[in-house]
mmCIF file of C-alpha atoms in Angstrom:
data_model
loop_
_atom_site.group_PDB
_atom_site.id
_atom_site.type_symbol
_atom_site.label_atom_id
_atom_site.label_comp_id
_atom_site.label_asym_id
_atom_site.label_seq_id
_atom_site.Cartn_x
_atom_site.Cartn_y
_atom_site.Cartn_z
ATOM 1 C CA MET V 1 -100.887 -113.701 123.646
ATOM 2 C CA VAL V 2 -98.777 -110.562 122.100
ATOM 3 C CA ALA V 3 -98.578 -108.310 125.338
ATOM 4 C CA ALA V 4 -96.021 -110.772 126.847
ATOM 5 C CA PRO V 5 -93.751 -111.105 124.612
ATOM 6 C CA PHE V 6 -93.307 -106.837 123.572
ATOM 7 C CA PHE V 7 -92.725 -106.008 127.073
ATOM 8 C CA PHE V 8 -90.468 -108.505 127.291
ATOM 9 C CA MET V 9 -88.804 -107.426 124.595
ATOM 10 C CA LEU V 10 -89.369 -103.731 125.590
ATOM 11 C CA PHE V 11 -87.520 -104.443 128.920
ATOM 12 C CA ALA V 12 -84.533 -106.213 126.796
ATOM 13 C CA ILE V 13 -84.228 -102.925 124.849
ATOM 14 C CA LEU V 14 -83.916 -100.718 128.013
ATOM 15 C CA GLU V 15 -81.748 -102.969 130.031
ATOM 16 C CA LEU V 16 -79.299 -102.882 126.858
ATOM 17 C CA GLY V 17 -79.430 -99.445 126.807
ATOM 18 C CA LEU V 18 -78.413 -99.510 130.514
ATOM 19 C CA VAL V 19 -75.452 -101.678 129.360
ATOM 20 C CA PHE V 20 -74.230 -99.316 127.101
ATOM 21 C CA VAL V 21 -74.369 -96.177 129.578
ATOM 22 C CA THR V 22 -72.706 -98.123 132.276
ATOM 23 C CA ASP V 23 -70.060 -99.380 129.567
ATOM 24 C CA SER V 24 -69.717 -96.094 128.981
ATOM 25 C CA THR V 25 -69.595 -94.256 132.361
ATOM 26 C CA VAL V 26 -66.954 -97.320 132.826
ATOM 27 C CA GLU V 27 -64.551 -95.942 130.387
ATOM 28 C CA ASN V 28 -64.990 -92.103 130.904
ATOM 29 C CA ALA V 29 -64.072 -92.738 134.432
ATOM 30 C CA VAL V 30 -61.003 -95.227 133.927
ATOM 31 C CA LEU V 31 -59.597 -92.643 131.105
ATOM 32 C CA GLU V 32 -60.062 -89.610 133.481
ATOM 33 C CA THR V 33 -58.922 -91.340 136.314
ATOM 34 C CA GLY V 34 -55.982 -92.666 134.525
ATOM 35 C CA ARG V 35 -54.742 -89.179 134.243
ATOM 36 C CA LEU V 36 -53.456 -88.861 137.937
ATOM 37 C CA VAL V 37 -51.173 -91.334 136.735
ATOM 38 C CA ARG V 38 -49.577 -89.900 133.530
ATOM 39 C CA THR V 39 -49.381 -86.567 135.164
ATOM 40 C CA GLY V 40 -48.067 -88.479 138.245
ATOM 41 C CA GLN V 41 -50.293 -86.912 140.853
ATOM 42 C CA ALA V 42 -50.808 -90.336 141.782
ATOM 43 C CA GLN V 43 -46.880 -91.012 142.594
ATOM 44 C CA THR V 44 -46.892 -87.893 144.326
ATOM 45 C CA ALA V 45 -50.139 -88.064 146.582
ATOM 46 C CA ALA V 46 -48.564 -91.690 147.151
ATOM 47 C CA MET V 47 -52.116 -93.006 145.895
ATOM 48 C CA SER V 48 -52.679 -96.785 146.805
ATOM 49 C CA ALA V 49 -55.168 -99.227 144.887
ATOM 50 C CA ALA V 50 -57.557 -98.549 147.475
ATOM 51 C CA GLY V 51 -57.452 -95.072 146.903
ATOM 52 C CA PHE V 52 -57.281 -95.038 143.024
ATOM 53 C CA LYS V 53 -60.413 -97.259 143.126
ATOM 54 C CA ASP V 54 -62.036 -94.612 145.167
ATOM 55 C CA GLU V 55 -61.243 -91.753 142.526
ATOM 56 C CA VAL V 56 -62.572 -94.171 139.763
ATOM 57 C CA CYS V 57 -65.663 -94.505 141.139
ATOM 58 C CA GLU V 58 -66.117 -90.711 142.614
ATOM 59 C CA ARG V 59 -66.098 -90.172 138.115
ATOM 60 C CA MET V 60 -68.875 -92.713 138.033
ATOM 61 C CA SER V 61 -71.597 -90.612 138.612
ATOM 62 C CA LEU V 62 -75.437 -92.506 138.657
ATOM 63 C CA LEU V 63 -73.016 -95.242 139.423
ATOM 64 C CA ALA V 64 -71.079 -94.316 142.170
ATOM 65 C CA THR V 65 -73.398 -95.934 144.915
ATOM 66 C CA ASP V 66 -72.288 -99.743 144.604
ATOM 67 C CA CYS V 67 -69.056 -99.205 142.601
ATOM 68 C CA ASP V 68 -66.428 -99.371 145.681
ATOM 69 C CA LYS V 69 -68.010 -103.592 145.594
ATOM 70 C CA ARG V 70 -68.616 -104.076 141.846
ATOM 71 C CA THR V 71 -64.912 -102.592 140.545
ATOM 72 C CA THR V 72 -61.560 -104.166 140.576
ATOM 73 C CA ILE V 73 -58.521 -102.368 139.707
ATOM 74 C CA ASP V 74 -55.209 -103.773 137.912
ATOM 75 C CA VAL V 75 -51.983 -100.811 137.037
ATOM 76 C CA ARG V 76 -48.995 -102.075 136.444
ATOM 77 C CA VAL V 77 -46.054 -100.956 134.145
ATOM 78 C CA ILE V 78 -44.980 -103.032 131.092
ATOM 79 C CA ASP V 79 -42.227 -103.311 128.784
ATOM 80 C CA GLN V 80 -43.666 -102.095 125.647
ATOM 81 C CA PHE V 81 -47.029 -101.244 123.912
ATOM 82 C CA LYS V 82 -47.033 -105.030 121.559
ATOM 83 C CA ASP V 83 -46.937 -108.006 123.023
ATOM 84 C CA VAL V 84 -48.782 -107.488 126.324
ATOM 85 C CA ASN V 85 -50.226 -110.652 128.119
ATOM 86 C CA PRO V 86 -50.829 -109.609 131.888
ATOM 87 C CA PRO V 87 -52.508 -112.029 134.195
ATOM 88 C CA ASP V 88 -56.447 -112.872 133.290
ATOM 89 C CA PRO V 89 -58.298 -112.787 136.280
ATOM 90 C CA MET V 90 -61.153 -114.776 134.026
ATOM 91 C CA ALA V 91 -59.187 -117.239 132.766
ATOM 92 C CA ASP V 92 -62.074 -119.878 133.163
ATOM 93 C CA GLY V 93 -64.611 -117.591 132.419
ATOM 94 C CA LYS V 94 -66.973 -117.820 135.229
ATOM 95 C CA THR V 95 -65.386 -116.618 138.243
ATOM 96 C CA PHE V 96 -63.092 -113.590 139.152
ATOM 97 C CA ASP V 97 -59.911 -114.613 140.760
ATOM 98 C CA ASP V 98 -58.179 -110.989 141.721
ATOM 99 C CA SER V 99 -55.114 -112.537 143.803
ATOM 100 C CA LYS V 100 -52.672 -111.430 140.882
ATOM 101 C CA LEU V 101 -53.515 -107.908 140.392
ATOM 102 C CA VAL V 102 -51.243 -105.344 141.687
ATOM 103 C CA PHE V 103 -50.984 -101.480 141.607
ATOM 104 C CA GLU V 104 -48.139 -100.040 140.230
ATOM 105 C CA ALA V 105 -48.441 -96.856 138.933
ATOM 106 C CA GLY V 106 -44.411 -96.745 137.859
ATOM 107 C CA GLN V 107 -42.050 -93.304 137.481
ATOM 108 C CA PRO V 108 -41.774 -91.074 134.793
ATOM 109 C CA GLY V 109 -41.738 -92.445 131.219
ATOM 110 C CA SER V 110 -42.873 -95.834 132.168
ATOM 111 C CA LEU V 111 -45.226 -97.523 130.442
ATOM 112 C CA ILE V 112 -48.304 -98.351 132.007
ATOM 113 C CA LEU V 113 -51.701 -100.324 131.542
ATOM 114 C CA ILE V 114 -54.987 -99.749 133.315
ATOM 115 C CA ARG V 115 -57.505 -102.456 133.742
ATOM 116 C CA VAL V 116 -60.741 -101.691 134.923
ATOM 117 C CA TRP V 117 -63.325 -104.639 136.026
ATOM 118 C CA TYR V 118 -67.125 -103.312 136.566
ATOM 119 C CA GLU V 119 -69.990 -106.246 137.467
ATOM 120 C CA LYS V 120 -73.340 -105.584 136.182
ATOM 121 C CA PRO V 121 -76.256 -107.711 137.156
ATOM 122 C CA LEU V 122 -78.569 -108.061 134.631
ATOM 123 C CA ILE V 123 -82.029 -108.330 135.361
ATOM 124 C CA THR V 124 -83.916 -109.680 131.745
ATOM 125 C CA PRO V 125 -82.822 -113.314 131.506
ATOM 126 C CA PHE V 126 -82.636 -113.101 127.730
ATOM 127 C CA LEU V 127 -79.693 -110.806 128.222
ATOM 128 C CA SER V 128 -78.425 -112.887 130.995
ATOM 129 C CA GLU V 129 -77.418 -115.744 128.402
ATOM 130 C CA GLY V 130 -76.448 -114.005 125.515
ATOM 131 C CA LEU V 131 -73.822 -111.750 127.460
ATOM 132 C CA SER V 132 -70.821 -113.138 129.292
ATOM 133 C CA ARG V 133 -71.518 -113.484 132.812
ATOM 134 C CA LEU V 134 -69.954 -115.227 135.938
ATOM 135 C CA ASP V 135 -71.355 -117.846 137.630
ATOM 136 C CA ASN V 136 -73.050 -115.823 140.058
ATOM 137 C CA GLY V 137 -75.498 -113.931 136.833
ATOM 138 C CA LYS V 138 -73.246 -110.796 136.994
ATOM 139 C CA MET V 139 -71.751 -109.820 133.269
ATOM 140 C CA VAL V 140 -68.300 -107.974 133.660
ATOM 141 C CA MET V 141 -67.487 -105.003 131.744
ATOM 142 C CA THR V 142 -63.882 -104.192 130.973
ATOM 143 C CA ALA V 143 -62.266 -100.940 130.791
ATOM 144 C CA THR V 144 -58.895 -100.823 129.472
ATOM 145 C CA THR V 145 -56.003 -97.835 128.571
ATOM 146 C CA THR V 146 -52.544 -97.684 128.313
ATOM 147 C CA PHE V 147 -50.345 -94.795 128.000
ATOM 148 C CA ARG V 148 -46.856 -93.653 128.887
ATOM 149 C CA ASN V 149 -45.880 -91.387 132.376
ATOM 150 C CA GLU V 150 -45.226 -88.173 130.878
ATOM 151 C CA PRO V 151 -42.022 -86.468 132.649
ATOM 152 C CA TYR V 152 -43.123 -85.158 136.346
#
């Protein structure tokens, strides 16, 4: 009688740990790949959105296998660091609309906003009900960074 709830909670705790590891991995990959834009390497290599996504996925280590299918990126030039209102691809909270996302690496001195979304399937029903998720049962992790491009 006690075994079923115990194992259920055990698996939920293990999956929650995996969620935190995945979130940390996505965040670090975005920060490291954003450096390519900040230093002008992406601009001089004429990097595209697909190339930027590939660079993010390369830095995802163990999660790189399905990274291309699960990752969506938005790199844009912003006017200022405060009061930035880029389009929200999850405005309704249940579906993901990437039609307004762009890839603009900017020029030297440009203010850049990088947002990356990573879809993660959840196995434990307890977590899938508690965490924000899409209609397809996956949760979406977001990593965001802003910076000013260096003079290159």
